JSON list of C-alpha atoms in Angstrom, two decimals:
[
{"chain": "A", "resi": 216, "resn": "MET", "atom": "CA", "xyz": [-8.01, -2.05, -4.69]},
{"chain": "A", "resi": 217, "resn": "THR", "atom": "CA", "xyz": [-4.93, -1.16, -5.98]},
{"chain": "A", "resi": 218, "resn": "SER", "atom": "CA", "xyz": [-3.08, -3.79, -8.58]},
{"chain": "A", "resi": 219, "resn": "GLY", "atom": "CA", "xyz": [0.19, -3.42, -5.58]},
{"chain": "A", "resi": 220, "resn": "LEU", "atom": "CA", "xyz": [-2.31, -4.19, -2.51]},
{"chain": "A", "resi": 221, "resn": "ARG", "atom": "CA", "xyz": [-4.00, -7.04, -4.61]},
{"chain": "A", "resi": 222, "resn": "GLU", "atom": "CA", "xyz": [-0.72, -8.68, -5.75]},
{"chain": "A", "resi": 223, "resn": "ARG", "atom": "CA", "xyz": [0.44, -8.41, -2.01]},
{"chain": "A", "resi": 224, "resn": "LYS", "atom": "CA", "xyz": [-2.76, -10.20, -1.04]},
{"chain": "A", "resi": 225, "resn": "LYS", "atom": "CA", "xyz": [-2.27, -12.92, -3.37]},
{"chain": "A", "resi": 226, "resn": "VAL", "atom": "CA", "xyz": [0.99, -13.65, -2.44]},
{"chain": "A", "resi": 227, "resn": "ALA", "atom": "CA", "xyz": [0.66, -13.86, 1.01]},
{"chain": "A", "resi": 228, "resn": "THR", "atom": "CA", "xyz": [-2.88, -16.24, 0.23]},
{"chain": "A", "resi": 229, "resn": "ARG", "atom": "CA", "xyz": [-0.26, -18.43, -1.85]},
{"chain": "A", "resi": 230, "resn": "LEU", "atom": "CA", "xyz": [1.94, -18.23, 0.69]},
{"chain": "A", "resi": 231, "resn": "ALA", "atom": "CA", "xyz": [-0.47, -19.33, 3.89]},
{"chain": "A", "resi": 232, "resn": "LEU", "atom": "CA", "xyz": [-1.49, -22.03, 1.38]},
{"chain": "A", "resi": 233, "resn": "HIS", "atom": "CA", "xyz": [1.86, -23.59, 1.28]},
{"chain": "A", "resi": 234, "resn": "GLU", "atom": "CA", "xyz": [2.97, -23.03, 5.02]},
{"chain": "A", "resi": 235, "resn": "ALA", "atom": "CA", "xyz": [-0.39, -24.92, 5.85]},
{"chain": "A", "resi": 236, "resn": "ALA", "atom": "CA", "xyz": [0.33, -27.59, 3.44]},
{"chain": "A", "resi": 237, "resn": "LEU", "atom": "CA", "xyz": [4.10, -27.86, 4.66]},
{"chain": "A", "resi": 238, "resn": "GLN", "atom": "CA", "xyz": [3.04, -28.01, 8.57]},
{"chain": "A", "resi": 239, "resn": "LEU", "atom": "CA", "xyz": [-0.01, -30.25, 8.37]},
{"chain": "A", "resi": 240, "resn": "VAL", "atom": "CA", "xyz": [2.05, -32.69, 5.93]},
{"chain": "A", "resi": 241, "resn": "ALA", "atom": "CA", "xyz": [5.29, -32.50, 8.55]},
{"chain": "A", "resi": 242, "resn": "GLU", "atom": "CA", "xyz": [2.65, -33.44, 11.15]},
{"chain": "A", "resi": 243, "resn": "HIS", "atom": "CA", "xyz": [0.71, -36.02, 9.52]},
{"chain": "A", "resi": 244, "resn": "GLY", "atom": "CA", "xyz": [2.36, -37.28, 6.82]},
{"chain": "A", "resi": 245, "resn": "LEU", "atom": "CA", "xyz": [1.94, -36.58, 3.01]},
{"chain": "A", "resi": 246, "resn": "ASP", "atom": "CA", "xyz": [-0.90, -39.33, 2.78]},
{"chain": "A", "resi": 247, "resn": "SER", "atom": "CA", "xyz": [-3.09, -38.11, 5.39]},
{"chain": "A", "resi": 248, "resn": "VAL", "atom": "CA", "xyz": [-3.48, -34.58, 4.50]},
{"chain": "A", "resi": 249, "resn": "SER", "atom": "CA", "xyz": [-6.37, -33.37, 2.01]},
{"chain": "A", "resi": 250, "resn": "VAL", "atom": "CA", "xyz": [-6.82, -30.22, 0.03]},
{"chain": "A", "resi": 251, "resn": "ASP", "atom": "CA", "xyz": [-9.79, -29.78, 2.78]},
{"chain": "A", "resi": 252, "resn": "ASP", "atom": "CA", "xyz": [-7.41, -29.85, 5.57]},
{"chain": "A", "resi": 253, "resn": "ILE", "atom": "CA", "xyz": [-5.21, -27.14, 3.81]},
{"chain": "A", "resi": 254, "resn": "THR", "atom": "CA", "xyz": [-8.15, -24.95, 3.17]},
{"chain": "A", "resi": 255, "resn": "ALA", "atom": "CA", "xyz": [-8.99, -25.17, 7.01]},
{"chain": "A", "resi": 256, "resn": "ARG", "atom": "CA", "xyz": [-5.87, -24.63, 8.30]},
{"chain": "A", "resi": 257, "resn": "ALA", "atom": "CA", "xyz": [-5.52, -21.66, 5.93]},
{"chain": "A", "resi": 258, "resn": "ASP", "atom": "CA", "xyz": [-8.64, -20.42, 6.31]},
{"chain": "A", "resi": 259, "resn": "VAL", "atom": "CA", "xyz": [-9.89, -19.81, 2.69]},
{"chain": "A", "resi": 260, "resn": "SER", "atom": "CA", "xyz": [-12.33, -22.00, 0.23]},
{"chain": "A", "resi": 261, "resn": "PRO", "atom": "CA", "xyz": [-11.36, -25.48, -1.64]},
{"chain": "A", "resi": 262, "resn": "ARG", "atom": "CA", "xyz": [-11.99, -23.16, -4.52]},
{"chain": "A", "resi": 263, "resn": "THR", "atom": "CA", "xyz": [-9.63, -20.51, -3.69]},
{"chain": "A", "resi": 264, "resn": "PHE", "atom": "CA", "xyz": [-6.98, -23.38, -3.03]},
{"chain": "A", "resi": 265, "resn": "PHE", "atom": "CA", "xyz": [-7.46, -24.24, -6.62]},
{"chain": "A", "resi": 266, "resn": "ASN", "atom": "CA", "xyz": [-6.96, -20.33, -8.04]},
{"chain": "A", "resi": 267, "resn": "TYR", "atom": "CA", "xyz": [-3.39, -21.05, -6.51]},
{"chain": "A", "resi": 268, "resn": "PHE", "atom": "CA", "xyz": [-2.36, -24.97, -6.59]},
{"chain": "A", "resi": 269, "resn": "ALA", "atom": "CA", "xyz": [-3.32, -28.05, -9.32]},
{"chain": "A", "resi": 270, "resn": "SER", "atom": "CA", "xyz": [-2.90, -30.52, -6.80]},
{"chain": "A", "resi": 271, "resn": "LYS", "atom": "CA", "xyz": [-2.12, -31.13, -2.70]},
{"chain": "A", "resi": 272, "resn": "ASP", "atom": "CA", "xyz": [1.15, -31.86, -3.22]},
{"chain": "A", "resi": 273, "resn": "ASP", "atom": "CA", "xyz": [1.67, -28.78, -5.64]},
{"chain": "A", "resi": 274, "resn": "ALA", "atom": "CA", "xyz": [1.18, -26.67, -2.13]},
{"chain": "A", "resi": 275, "resn": "VAL", "atom": "CA", "xyz": [3.33, -29.03, -0.34]},
{"chain": "A", "resi": 276, "resn": "ILE", "atom": "CA", "xyz": [5.86, -27.66, -3.06]},
{"chain": "A", "resi": 277, "resn": "GLY", "atom": "CA", "xyz": [4.95, -24.49, -3.07]},
{"chain": "A", "resi": 278, "resn": "LEU", "atom": "CA", "xyz": [6.85, -23.81, -6.49]},
{"chain": "A", "resi": 279, "resn": "ASP", "atom": "CA", "xyz": [6.23, -19.74, -7.51]},
{"chain": "A", "resi": 280, "resn": "PRO", "atom": "CA", "xyz": [5.25, -20.17, -11.35]},
{"chain": "A", "resi": 281, "resn": "ALA", "atom": "CA", "xyz": [6.66, -17.12, -11.75]},
{"chain": "A", "resi": 282, "resn": "MET", "atom": "CA", "xyz": [9.62, -17.26, -9.89]},
{"chain": "A", "resi": 283, "resn": "ALA", "atom": "CA", "xyz": [11.55, -18.73, -13.45]},
{"chain": "A", "resi": 284, "resn": "GLN", "atom": "CA", "xyz": [10.59, -15.40, -15.26]},
{"chain": "A", "resi": 285, "resn": "ARG", "atom": "CA", "xyz": [11.29, -12.92, -12.75]},
{"chain": "A", "resi": 286, "resn": "GLN", "atom": "CA", "xyz": [15.24, -14.87, -12.54]},
{"chain": "A", "resi": 287, "resn": "ALA", "atom": "CA", "xyz": [15.44, -14.86, -16.01]},
{"chain": "A", "resi": 288, "resn": "GLU", "atom": "CA", "xyz": [14.84, -11.04, -16.10]},
{"chain": "A", "resi": 289, "resn": "ALA", "atom": "CA", "xyz": [16.97, -10.96, -13.21]},
{"chain": "A", "resi": 290, "resn": "PHE", "atom": "CA", "xyz": [19.69, -12.37, -14.99]},
{"chain": "A", "resi": 291, "resn": "LEU", "atom": "CA", "xyz": [19.38, -10.21, -17.82]},
{"chain": "A", "resi": 292, "resn": "ALA", "atom": "CA", "xyz": [19.52, -7.31, -15.88]},
{"chain": "A", "resi": 293, "resn": "GLN", "atom": "CA", "xyz": [22.70, -7.83, -14.52]},
{"chain": "A", "resi": 294, "resn": "PRO", "atom": "CA", "xyz": [25.65, -5.29, -14.68]},
{"chain": "A", "resi": 295, "resn": "GLU", "atom": "CA", "xyz": [26.66, -5.99, -18.47]},
{"chain": "A", "resi": 296, "resn": "GLU", "atom": "CA", "xyz": [30.56, -6.00, -17.08]},
{"chain": "A", "resi": 297, "resn": "ARG", "atom": "CA", "xyz": [29.55, -9.20, -15.33]},
{"chain": "A", "resi": 298, "resn": "SER", "atom": "CA", "xyz": [30.01, -12.59, -17.42]},
{"chain": "A", "resi": 299, "resn": "ALA", "atom": "CA", "xyz": [26.96, -15.04, -17.23]},
{"chain": "A", "resi": 300, "resn": "VAL", "atom": "CA", "xyz": [28.69, -17.17, -14.89]},
{"chain": "A", "resi": 301, "resn": "GLN", "atom": "CA", "xyz": [29.39, -14.35, -12.35]},
{"chain": "A", "resi": 302, "resn": "SER", "atom": "CA", "xyz": [25.56, -13.27, -12.91]},
{"chain": "A", "resi": 303, "resn": "LEU", "atom": "CA", "xyz": [24.45, -16.35, -11.96]},
{"chain": "A", "resi": 304, "resn": "ARG", "atom": "CA", "xyz": [26.61, -16.41, -9.04]},
{"chain": "A", "resi": 305, "resn": "ALA", "atom": "CA", "xyz": [25.53, -13.15, -7.38]},
{"chain": "A", "resi": 306, "resn": "MET", "atom": "CA", "xyz": [22.48, -14.00, -8.15]},
{"chain": "A", "resi": 307, "resn": "ALA", "atom": "CA", "xyz": [22.70, -17.63, -6.51]},
{"chain": "A", "resi": 308, "resn": "HIS", "atom": "CA", "xyz": [24.20, -15.91, -3.24]},
{"chain": "A", "resi": 309, "resn": "GLN", "atom": "CA", "xyz": [21.47, -13.27, -2.98]},
{"chain": "A", "resi": 310, "resn": "GLN", "atom": "CA", "xyz": [18.71, -15.67, -3.26]},
{"chain": "A", "resi": 311, "resn": "ALA", "atom": "CA", "xyz": [20.47, -18.28, -0.45]},
{"chain": "A", "resi": 312, "resn": "VAL", "atom": "CA", "xyz": [20.80, -14.46, 1.85]},
{"chain": "A", "resi": 313, "resn": "GLU", "atom": "CA", "xyz": [16.64, -14.41, 1.23]},
{"chain": "A", "resi": 314, "resn": "MET", "atom": "CA", "xyz": [16.59, -17.49, 2.08]},
{"chain": "A", "resi": 315, "resn": "ALA", "atom": "CA", "xyz": [18.45, -17.98, 4.96]},
{"chain": "A", "resi": 316, "resn": "GLU", "atom": "CA", "xyz": [16.55, -14.94, 6.36]},
{"chain": "A", "resi": 317, "resn": "ASP", "atom": "CA", "xyz": [13.50, -17.28, 7.02]},
{"chain": "A", "resi": 318, "resn": "PRO", "atom": "CA", "xyz": [14.53, -19.38, 9.21]},
{"chain": "A", "resi": 319, "resn": "GLN", "atom": "CA", "xyz": [11.16, -21.78, 9.36]},
{"chain": "A", "resi": 320, "resn": "LEU", "atom": "CA", "xyz": [9.89, -21.81, 6.04]},
{"chain": "A", "resi": 321, "resn": "TRP", "atom": "CA", "xyz": [12.91, -23.31, 3.75]},
{"chain": "A", "resi": 322, "resn": "PRO", "atom": "CA", "xyz": [14.01, -26.04, 6.76]},
{"chain": "A", "resi": 323, "resn": "LEU", "atom": "CA", "xyz": [10.50, -27.06, 6.56]},
{"chain": "A", "resi": 324, "resn": "ARG", "atom": "CA", "xyz": [10.39, -27.00, 2.87]},
{"chain": "A", "resi": 325, "resn": "LEU", "atom": "CA", "xyz": [13.01, -29.28, 2.59]},
{"chain": "A", "resi": 326, "resn": "GLN", "atom": "CA", "xyz": [12.33, -31.44, 5.67]},
{"chain": "A", "resi": 327, "resn": "VAL", "atom": "CA", "xyz": [9.22, -32.60, 4.20]},
{"chain": "A", "resi": 328, "resn": "ILE", "atom": "CA", "xyz": [10.41, -33.36, 0.88]},
{"chain": "A", "resi": 329, "resn": "ASP", "atom": "CA", "xyz": [13.02, -35.12, 1.83]},
{"chain": "A", "resi": 330, "resn": "ALA", "atom": "CA", "xyz": [10.80, -37.27, 3.93]},
{"chain": "A", "resi": 331, "resn": "HIS", "atom": "CA", "xyz": [8.56, -37.44, 1.17]},
{"chain": "A", "resi": 332, "resn": "PRO", "atom": "CA", "xyz": [10.41, -38.89, -1.78]},
{"chain": "A", "resi": 333, "resn": "ALA", "atom": "CA", "xyz": [7.37, -39.33, -3.70]},
{"chain": "A", "resi": 334, "resn": "LEU", "atom": "CA", "xyz": [7.50, -34.77, -4.26]},
{"chain": "A", "resi": 335, "resn": "LEU", "atom": "CA", "xyz": [10.86, -35.29, -6.01]},
{"chain": "A", "resi": 336, "resn": "ALA", "atom": "CA", "xyz": [9.30, -35.83, -9.34]},
{"chain": "A", "resi": 337, "resn": "ARG", "atom": "CA", "xyz": [6.97, -32.74, -9.28]},
{"chain": "A", "resi": 338, "resn": "LEU", "atom": "CA", "xyz": [9.76, -30.83, -7.71]},
{"chain": "A", "resi": 339, "resn": "ALA", "atom": "CA", "xyz": [12.43, -31.97, -10.63]},
{"chain": "A", "resi": 340, "resn": "ALA", "atom": "CA", "xyz": [9.44, -30.98, -13.56]},
{"chain": "A", "resi": 341, "resn": "GLY", "atom": "CA", "xyz": [8.85, -27.74, -11.69]},
{"chain": "A", "resi": 342, "resn": "PHE", "atom": "CA", "xyz": [12.96, -27.36, -11.76]},
{"chain": "A", "resi": 343, "resn": "GLY", "atom": "CA", "xyz": [13.58, -28.13, -15.68]},
{"chain": "A", "resi": 344, "resn": "GLU", "atom": "CA", "xyz": [11.16, -25.26, -17.10]},
{"chain": "A", "resi": 345, "resn": "SER", "atom": "CA", "xyz": [12.57, -23.43, -14.45]},
{"chain": "A", "resi": 346, "resn": "GLU", "atom": "CA", "xyz": [16.12, -24.22, -16.25]},
{"chain": "A", "resi": 347, "resn": "ARG", "atom": "CA", "xyz": [14.90, -23.84, -19.71]},
{"chain": "A", "resi": 348, "resn": "THR", "atom": "CA", "xyz": [13.44, -20.10, -18.85]},
{"chain": "A", "resi": 349, "resn": "LEU", "atom": "CA", "xyz": [17.15, -19.13, -17.45]},
{"chain": "A", "resi": 350, "resn": "ALA", "atom": "CA", "xyz": [18.42, -21.05, -20.57]},
{"chain": "A", "resi": 351, "resn": "ALA", "atom": "CA", "xyz": [16.61, -19.40, -22.91]},
{"chain": "A", "resi": 352, "resn": "ALA", "atom": "CA", "xyz": [17.85, -15.72, -20.96]},
{"chain": "A", "resi": 353, "resn": "VAL", "atom": "CA", "xyz": [21.49, -17.11, -20.96]},
{"chain": "A", "resi": 354, "resn": "ALA", "atom": "CA", "xyz": [21.09, -17.89, -25.07]},
{"chain": "A", "resi": 355, "resn": "GLU", "atom": "CA", "xyz": [20.00, -14.02, -25.23]},
{"chain": "A", "resi": 356, "resn": "ARG", "atom": "CA", "xyz": [22.75, -12.42, -23.13]},
{"chain": "A", "resi": 357, "resn": "THR", "atom": "CA", "xyz": [25.25, -14.61, -24.35]},
{"chain": "A", "resi": 358, "resn": "GLY", "atom": "CA", "xyz": [24.66, -14.50, -28.48]},
{"chain": "A", "resi": 359, "resn": "THR", "atom": "CA", "xyz": [24.07, -18.24, -28.32]},
{"chain": "A", "resi": 360, "resn": "ARG", "atom": "CA", "xyz": [21.20, -20.47, -29.18]},
{"chain": "A", "resi": 361, "resn": "GLY", "atom": "CA", "xyz": [19.06, -22.08, -26.46]},
{"chain": "A", "resi": 362, "resn": "GLY", "atom": "CA", "xyz": [18.72, -25.73, -26.92]},
{"chain": "A", "resi": 363, "resn": "ALA", "atom": "CA", "xyz": [21.00, -25.90, -29.72]},
{"chain": "A", "resi": 364, "resn": "ASP", "atom": "CA", "xyz": [24.44, -24.97, -28.27]},
{"chain": "A", "resi": 365, "resn": "VAL", "atom": "CA", "xyz": [25.67, -26.25, -25.37]},
{"chain": "A", "resi": 366, "resn": "TYR", "atom": "CA", "xyz": [26.65, -23.36, -22.83]},
{"chain": "A", "resi": 367, "resn": "PRO", "atom": "CA", "xyz": [23.04, -22.13, -22.67]},
{"chain": "A", "resi": 368, "resn": "THR", "atom": "CA", "xyz": [21.48, -25.01, -21.52]},
{"chain": "A", "resi": 369, "resn": "LEU", "atom": "CA", "xyz": [24.55, -26.22, -19.57]},
{"chain": "A", "resi": 370, "resn": "LEU", "atom": "CA", "xyz": [25.14, -23.22, -17.70]},
{"chain": "A", "resi": 371, "resn": "ALA", "atom": "CA", "xyz": [21.15, -23.16, -16.16]},
{"chain": "A", "resi": 372, "resn": "ALA", "atom": "CA", "xyz": [22.08, -26.66, -15.26]},
{"chain": "A", "resi": 373, "resn": "VAL", "atom": "CA", "xyz": [24.39, -25.51, -13.46]},
{"chain": "A", "resi": 374, "resn": "ALA", "atom": "CA", "xyz": [23.53, -22.73, -11.68]},
{"chain": "A", "resi": 375, "resn": "ALA", "atom": "CA", "xyz": [20.30, -24.91, -10.90]},
{"chain": "A", "resi": 376, "resn": "ALA", "atom": "CA", "xyz": [22.79, -28.26, -9.52]},
{"chain": "A", "resi": 377, "resn": "VAL", "atom": "CA", "xyz": [24.82, -25.78, -7.75]},
{"chain": "A", "resi": 378, "resn": "MET", "atom": "CA", "xyz": [21.80, -24.50, -5.55]},
{"chain": "A", "resi": 379, "resn": "ARG", "atom": "CA", "xyz": [20.44, -27.95, -5.08]},
{"chain": "A", "resi": 380, "resn": "THR", "atom": "CA", "xyz": [23.61, -28.80, -3.75]},
{"chain": "A", "resi": 381, "resn": "ALA", "atom": "CA", "xyz": [23.94, -25.79, -1.13]},
{"chain": "A", "resi": 382, "resn": "LEU", "atom": "CA", "xyz": [20.41, -26.93, -0.19]},
{"chain": "A", "resi": 383, "resn": "HIS", "atom": "CA", "xyz": [20.79, -30.71, 0.67]},
{"chain": "A", "resi": 384, "resn": "ARG", "atom": "CA", "xyz": [24.40, -29.52, 2.34]},
{"chain": "A", "resi": 385, "resn": "TRP", "atom": "CA", "xyz": [22.31, -27.13, 4.44]},
{"chain": "A", "resi": 386, "resn": "LEU", "atom": "CA", "xyz": [20.15, -29.93, 5.53]},
{"chain": "A", "resi": 387, "resn": "ALA", "atom": "CA", "xyz": [22.53, -31.87, 6.52]},
{"chain": "A", "resi": 388, "resn": "THR", "atom": "CA", "xyz": [24.08, -29.90, 8.19]},
{"chain": "A", "resi": 389, "resn": "ASP", "atom": "CA", "xyz": [20.86, -29.38, 10.76]},
{"chain": "A", "resi": 390, "resn": "PHE", "atom": "CA", "xyz": [20.75, -26.01, 9.19]},
{"chain": "A", "resi": 391, "resn": "THR", "atom": "CA", "xyz": [23.35, -24.68, 10.93]},
{"chain": "A", "resi": 392, "resn": "ALA", "atom": "CA", "xyz": [25.98, -24.07, 8.04]},
{"chain": "A", "resi": 393, "resn": "SER", "atom": "CA", "xyz": [25.62, -20.20, 6.17]},
{"chain": "A", "resi": 394, "resn": "LEU", "atom": "CA", "xyz": [23.49, -21.34, 2.79]},
{"chain": "A", "resi": 395, "resn": "PRO", "atom": "CA", "xyz": [25.26, -18.43, 1.73]},
{"chain": "A", "resi": 396, "resn": "ALA", "atom": "CA", "xyz": [28.45, -19.79, 2.49]},
{"chain": "A", "resi": 397, "resn": "LEU", "atom": "CA", "xyz": [27.59, -23.18, 1.02]},
{"chain": "A", "resi": 398, "resn": "VAL", "atom": "CA", "xyz": [26.20, -21.60, -2.15]},
{"chain": "A", "resi": 399, "resn": "ASP", "atom": "CA", "xyz": [29.55, -19.82, -2.28]},
{"chain": "A", "resi": 400, "resn": "GLU", "atom": "CA", "xyz": [31.94, -23.00, -2.10]},
{"chain": "A", "resi": 401, "resn": "ALA", "atom": "CA", "xyz": [30.04, -24.70, -4.50]},
{"chain": "A", "resi": 402, "resn": "TRP", "atom": "CA", "xyz": [30.57, -22.22, -6.94]},
{"chain": "A", "resi": 403, "resn": "ASN", "atom": "CA", "xyz": [34.57, -21.89, -5.85]},
{"chain": "A", "resi": 404, "resn": "ALA", "atom": "CA", "xyz": [35.16, -25.57, -6.79]},
{"chain": "A", "resi": 405, "resn": "LEU", "atom": "CA", "xyz": [33.39, -25.39, -10.16]},
{"chain": "A", "resi": 406, "resn": "GLU", "atom": "CA", "xyz": [35.54, -22.58, -11.17]},
{"chain": "A", "resi": 407, "resn": "ALA", "atom": "CA", "xyz": [38.25, -23.91, -10.23]},
{"chain": "A", "resi": 408, "resn": "GLY", "atom": "CA", "xyz": [37.37, -26.73, -12.48]},
{"chain": "A", "resi": 409, "resn": "LEU", "atom": "CA", "xyz": [35.88, -29.20, -9.90]},
{"chain": "A", "resi": 410, "resn": "PRO", "atom": "CA", "xyz": [39.20, -30.32, -8.57]},
{"chain": "A", "resi": 411, "resn": "THR", "atom": "CA", "xyz": [39.75, -34.06, -6.82]},
{"chain": "A", "resi": 412, "resn": "PRO", "atom": "CA", "xyz": [39.39, -33.12, -2.91]},
{"chain": "A", "resi": 413, "resn": "ASN", "atom": "CA", "xyz": [42.89, -34.03, -1.07]}
]
């Protein structure tokens, strides 16, 4: 098996487990779903499950541990003529386009997490790690010091807040609004200095 095929199979298995977990929790509630239920729905063994996720909650949230590093690499690969803000804005727009292209997974994920606040702490921990990784990339590109200077840490946190805000608003519109437009609107407000609404 080639490394590319092996990697695609891993991605497919991870996604199948995540989707199974989301569907089951949406149908039965978080407390009524077990790892065995998830593996039965995804047609894999419990051992396979634990190759991908440490717990049921992790499977429901479905955060990809490699995503933070991929985002940092994508940021560092942005055209040099773009500022850090412009680069993060362009990345957020593209991410929103990709998320909106899957009309089932992201809405289901948001609905399940919204219905089960206990998942938010785990989600926040995952987002925190992503922000630290992105802040390090911002520091590298801007010649600042991650963790010591305000710019990289604040910018990474702002980029994450923009996406969370857009996702909350998307959920509030029952997914009828354009997610990329919501992301752009949030960045517009930031770049305008967050003026007080009239």
